[in-house]
Short mmCIF file of C-alpha atoms in Angstrom, two decimals:
data_model
loop_
_atom_site.label_atom_id
_atom_site.label_comp_id
_atom_site.label_asym_id
_atom_site.label_seq_id
_atom_site.Cartn_x
_atom_site.Cartn_y
_atom_site.Cartn_z
CA MET A 1 19.98 -8.85 -10.06
CA ALA A 2 17.29 -6.87 -8.20
CA VAL A 3 18.09 -5.22 -4.90
CA LEU A 4 15.34 -6.43 -2.56
CA GLN A 5 14.50 -4.52 0.58
CA ILE A 6 13.49 -6.33 3.78
CA VAL A 7 9.92 -5.46 4.78
CA GLU A 8 9.60 -4.40 8.43
CA PHE A 9 6.81 -4.79 10.89
CA PRO A 10 3.98 -3.63 10.84
CA ASP A 11 3.79 -4.03 7.08
CA PRO A 12 0.71 -6.10 6.43
CA VAL A 13 2.42 -8.45 3.94
CA LEU A 14 4.17 -10.05 6.89
CA ARG A 15 0.79 -11.22 8.19
CA ARG A 16 -0.37 -12.79 4.90
CA ARG A 17 -0.03 -16.44 4.12
CA ALA A 18 2.29 -17.10 1.15
CA ARG A 19 0.98 -19.04 -1.87
CA PRO A 20 2.59 -22.36 -2.99
CA VAL A 21 4.98 -22.30 -5.87
CA ARG A 22 3.57 -24.41 -8.68
CA ARG A 23 6.80 -24.68 -10.69
CA VAL A 24 10.43 -23.73 -10.03
CA ASP A 25 11.01 -21.69 -13.21
CA ARG A 26 13.36 -18.86 -14.18
CA ARG A 27 11.24 -16.30 -12.33
CA THR A 28 11.38 -18.36 -9.13
CA GLN A 29 15.11 -18.94 -9.58
CA ARG A 30 15.61 -15.22 -10.04
CA LEU A 31 13.77 -14.47 -6.79
CA VAL A 32 15.79 -17.03 -4.91
CA ASP A 33 19.06 -15.51 -6.25
CA ASP A 34 17.78 -12.02 -5.32
CA MET A 35 16.94 -13.19 -1.73
CA VAL A 36 20.47 -14.28 -0.91
CA ASP A 37 22.04 -10.77 -0.86
CA PRO A 38 19.63 -9.20 1.60
CA VAL A 39 20.03 -12.00 4.17
CA ARG A 40 23.81 -11.89 3.83
CA ASP A 41 23.95 -8.06 3.91
CA ALA A 42 21.93 -8.11 7.12
CA ASN A 43 24.02 -10.88 8.69
CA GLY A 44 20.88 -12.91 8.97
CA ILE A 45 20.29 -16.64 9.06
CA GLY A 46 17.14 -16.88 7.03
CA LEU A 47 14.68 -14.98 4.89
CA ALA A 48 11.12 -15.84 3.71
CA ALA A 49 9.85 -14.41 0.42
CA ASN A 50 7.10 -12.44 2.14
CA GLN A 51 9.85 -10.57 4.01
CA VAL A 52 10.75 -9.03 0.64
CA GLY A 53 7.12 -8.41 -0.24
CA VAL A 54 6.59 -11.59 -2.38
CA LEU A 55 3.80 -13.95 -1.27
CA ARG A 56 5.43 -17.18 -2.49
CA ARG A 57 6.39 -20.17 -0.33
CA ILE A 58 10.19 -19.76 -0.58
CA ILE A 59 12.80 -19.51 2.13
CA VAL A 60 16.58 -19.05 2.04
CA ILE A 61 18.68 -20.22 4.99
CA GLN A 62 22.23 -18.94 5.34
CA MET A 63 23.87 -20.68 8.24
CA PRO A 64 26.95 -19.09 9.86
CA GLY A 65 30.33 -20.31 8.83
CA GLY A 66 30.29 -19.58 5.10
CA ILE A 67 28.15 -22.54 4.10
CA GLU A 68 26.33 -21.94 0.85
CA PRO A 69 22.74 -20.74 1.27
CA ARG A 70 20.05 -23.41 1.24
CA VAL A 71 16.83 -22.84 -0.64
CA TYR A 72 13.54 -24.49 0.20
CA VAL A 73 10.42 -24.11 -2.01
CA ASN A 74 7.06 -25.00 -0.45
CA PRO A 75 8.69 -26.11 2.83
CA ARG A 76 6.59 -27.63 5.53
CA ILE A 77 7.20 -29.10 8.92
CA VAL A 78 6.29 -32.74 8.86
CA HIS A 79 7.11 -33.53 12.50
CA ARG A 80 8.62 -31.73 15.50
CA GLN A 81 9.75 -32.83 18.86
CA GLY A 82 10.83 -31.42 22.20
CA ARG A 83 10.79 -27.84 23.47
CA ARG A 84 13.65 -25.45 24.26
CA ASP A 85 13.86 -21.81 25.00
CA VAL A 86 15.92 -19.69 22.58
CA LEU A 87 16.68 -16.02 22.19
CA GLU A 88 15.30 -15.02 18.79
CA GLY A 89 15.19 -11.91 16.64
CA CYS A 90 13.98 -11.12 13.20
CA LEU A 91 15.25 -9.03 10.21
CA SER A 92 11.65 -7.73 9.86
CA VAL A 93 11.52 -6.61 13.51
CA PRO A 94 14.88 -4.92 13.81
CA GLY A 95 16.27 -3.91 17.19
CA TYR A 96 14.29 -6.38 19.28
CA SER A 97 14.57 -9.93 20.49
CA ALA A 98 12.79 -12.25 22.92
CA ILE A 99 13.09 -15.69 24.43
CA ILE A 100 10.62 -17.97 22.85
CA THR A 101 10.00 -21.71 22.75
CA ARG A 102 11.02 -23.70 19.73
CA SER A 103 11.35 -27.41 18.98
CA VAL A 104 14.44 -29.40 19.81
CA TRP A 105 14.31 -30.91 16.29
CA VAL A 106 12.08 -30.76 13.21
CA ARG A 107 11.62 -32.87 10.18
CA THR A 108 10.76 -30.87 7.03
CA SER A 109 10.01 -31.49 3.41
CA GLY A 110 9.96 -29.32 0.39
CA LEU A 111 11.74 -28.73 -2.94
CA ASP A 112 15.24 -27.34 -3.48
CA GLY A 113 15.98 -24.71 -6.14
CA ASN A 114 16.08 -27.47 -8.80
CA SER A 115 12.65 -28.88 -8.03
CA ARG A 116 14.11 -31.92 -6.28
CA LEU A 117 12.33 -33.24 -3.17
CA VAL A 118 14.30 -32.46 -0.04
CA ARG A 119 13.60 -34.11 3.33
CA LEU A 120 15.56 -32.79 6.25
CA HIS A 121 15.95 -33.72 9.92
CA ALA A 122 17.34 -30.63 11.71
CA ASP A 123 18.16 -29.69 15.22
CA GLY A 124 19.71 -26.70 16.97
CA LEU A 125 19.97 -23.49 15.06
CA LEU A 126 18.89 -24.97 11.78
CA ALA A 127 15.71 -26.32 13.27
CA GLN A 128 15.01 -22.94 14.85
CA ALA A 129 15.65 -21.11 11.51
CA LEU A 130 13.35 -23.50 9.61
CA GLU A 131 10.55 -23.06 12.15
CA HIS A 132 11.01 -19.22 12.08
CA GLU A 133 10.96 -18.91 8.29
CA ILE A 134 8.11 -21.39 7.79
CA ASP A 135 6.19 -19.40 10.40
CA HIS A 136 6.77 -16.25 8.19
CA LEU A 137 5.25 -18.10 5.19
CA ASN A 138 2.20 -18.68 7.32
CA GLY A 139 1.94 -14.98 8.34
CA ILE A 140 3.29 -15.68 11.89
CA LEU A 141 5.99 -13.54 13.52
CA TYR A 142 8.19 -14.85 16.34
CA MET A 143 6.66 -12.34 18.72
CA ASP A 144 3.27 -14.09 18.23
CA HIS A 145 4.76 -16.90 20.30
CA LEU A 146 5.08 -14.55 23.36
CA LYS A 147 2.52 -14.38 26.09
CA SER A 148 2.92 -10.59 26.05
CA HIS A 149 4.66 -8.18 23.71
CA GLN A 150 6.19 -6.71 26.89
CA GLU A 151 8.50 -9.74 26.74
CA LEU A 152 10.16 -8.16 23.70
CA VAL A 153 13.58 -6.72 24.60
CA ARG A 154 15.36 -3.94 22.79
CA ASP A 155 18.70 -5.22 21.54
CA GLY A 156 21.54 -4.34 23.82
CA THR A 157 19.38 -4.67 26.91
CA GLU A 158 20.24 -7.51 29.22
CA VAL A 159 17.88 -10.42 29.23
CA GLU A 160 17.48 -12.38 32.49
CA GLU A 161 17.38 -16.09 31.83
CA GLU A 162 17.63 -19.23 33.86
CA SER A 163 19.61 -21.21 31.32
CA PRO A 164 21.70 -20.22 28.27
CA ALA A 165 19.71 -19.67 25.12
CA GLU A 166 20.82 -19.80 21.53
CA VAL A 167 20.51 -16.59 19.55
CA ALA A 168 19.22 -16.46 16.02
CA VAL A 169 18.27 -13.54 13.79
CA ALA A 170 16.29 -14.72 10.84
#
C-alpha cells in the first residue's frame, strides 16, 4: 500500500479537471485503497483523487461514526435543491475555513468500487461532502464559492454567524 500525501493549495493539480475512469481495474482499486488512509489520518470526511495528485474521477467519503468509507467513481450531481450556509474547510487548504452556501440535498450517480451503478439521494453532511469532492474533480475549491478570499478564516478564530452552520473538513 502506497502512502499518499495530500496536495495543498496552491498546487496547480488542484485546479485541473480530473479525467473519467474508463474501467474499475486493479490499478483503480489500489488507488481507492490508498486514498482511505490519508482521509482517515487527517480526520477528514472526503478526499478526491486530484487531492493526492491523480487526475482521475474518484472520491472517497468517510463519514464520522466509524462507517466504512464509500467510494464513488465518475460521480456527478444529477440534481440539487435548496440552499444552506455551512462552515467548510478542506484538507488541501489546511488551517482555514469559511461559511459557504451548499445545497440542502443532492442526487448523485456514479459507480462504486465494483463498477456497479450507484444512485444516491443525500442531505446534510453527506450532501455537503459530495458537493465538495465533486467540485475538486472539476478543479474547484470551496474558497471559489466566496465573494472574497477575505472571508476565509484562520482555524481557531471565531466566526460570526447569524445561524448555526455545520462544519465539514473534506
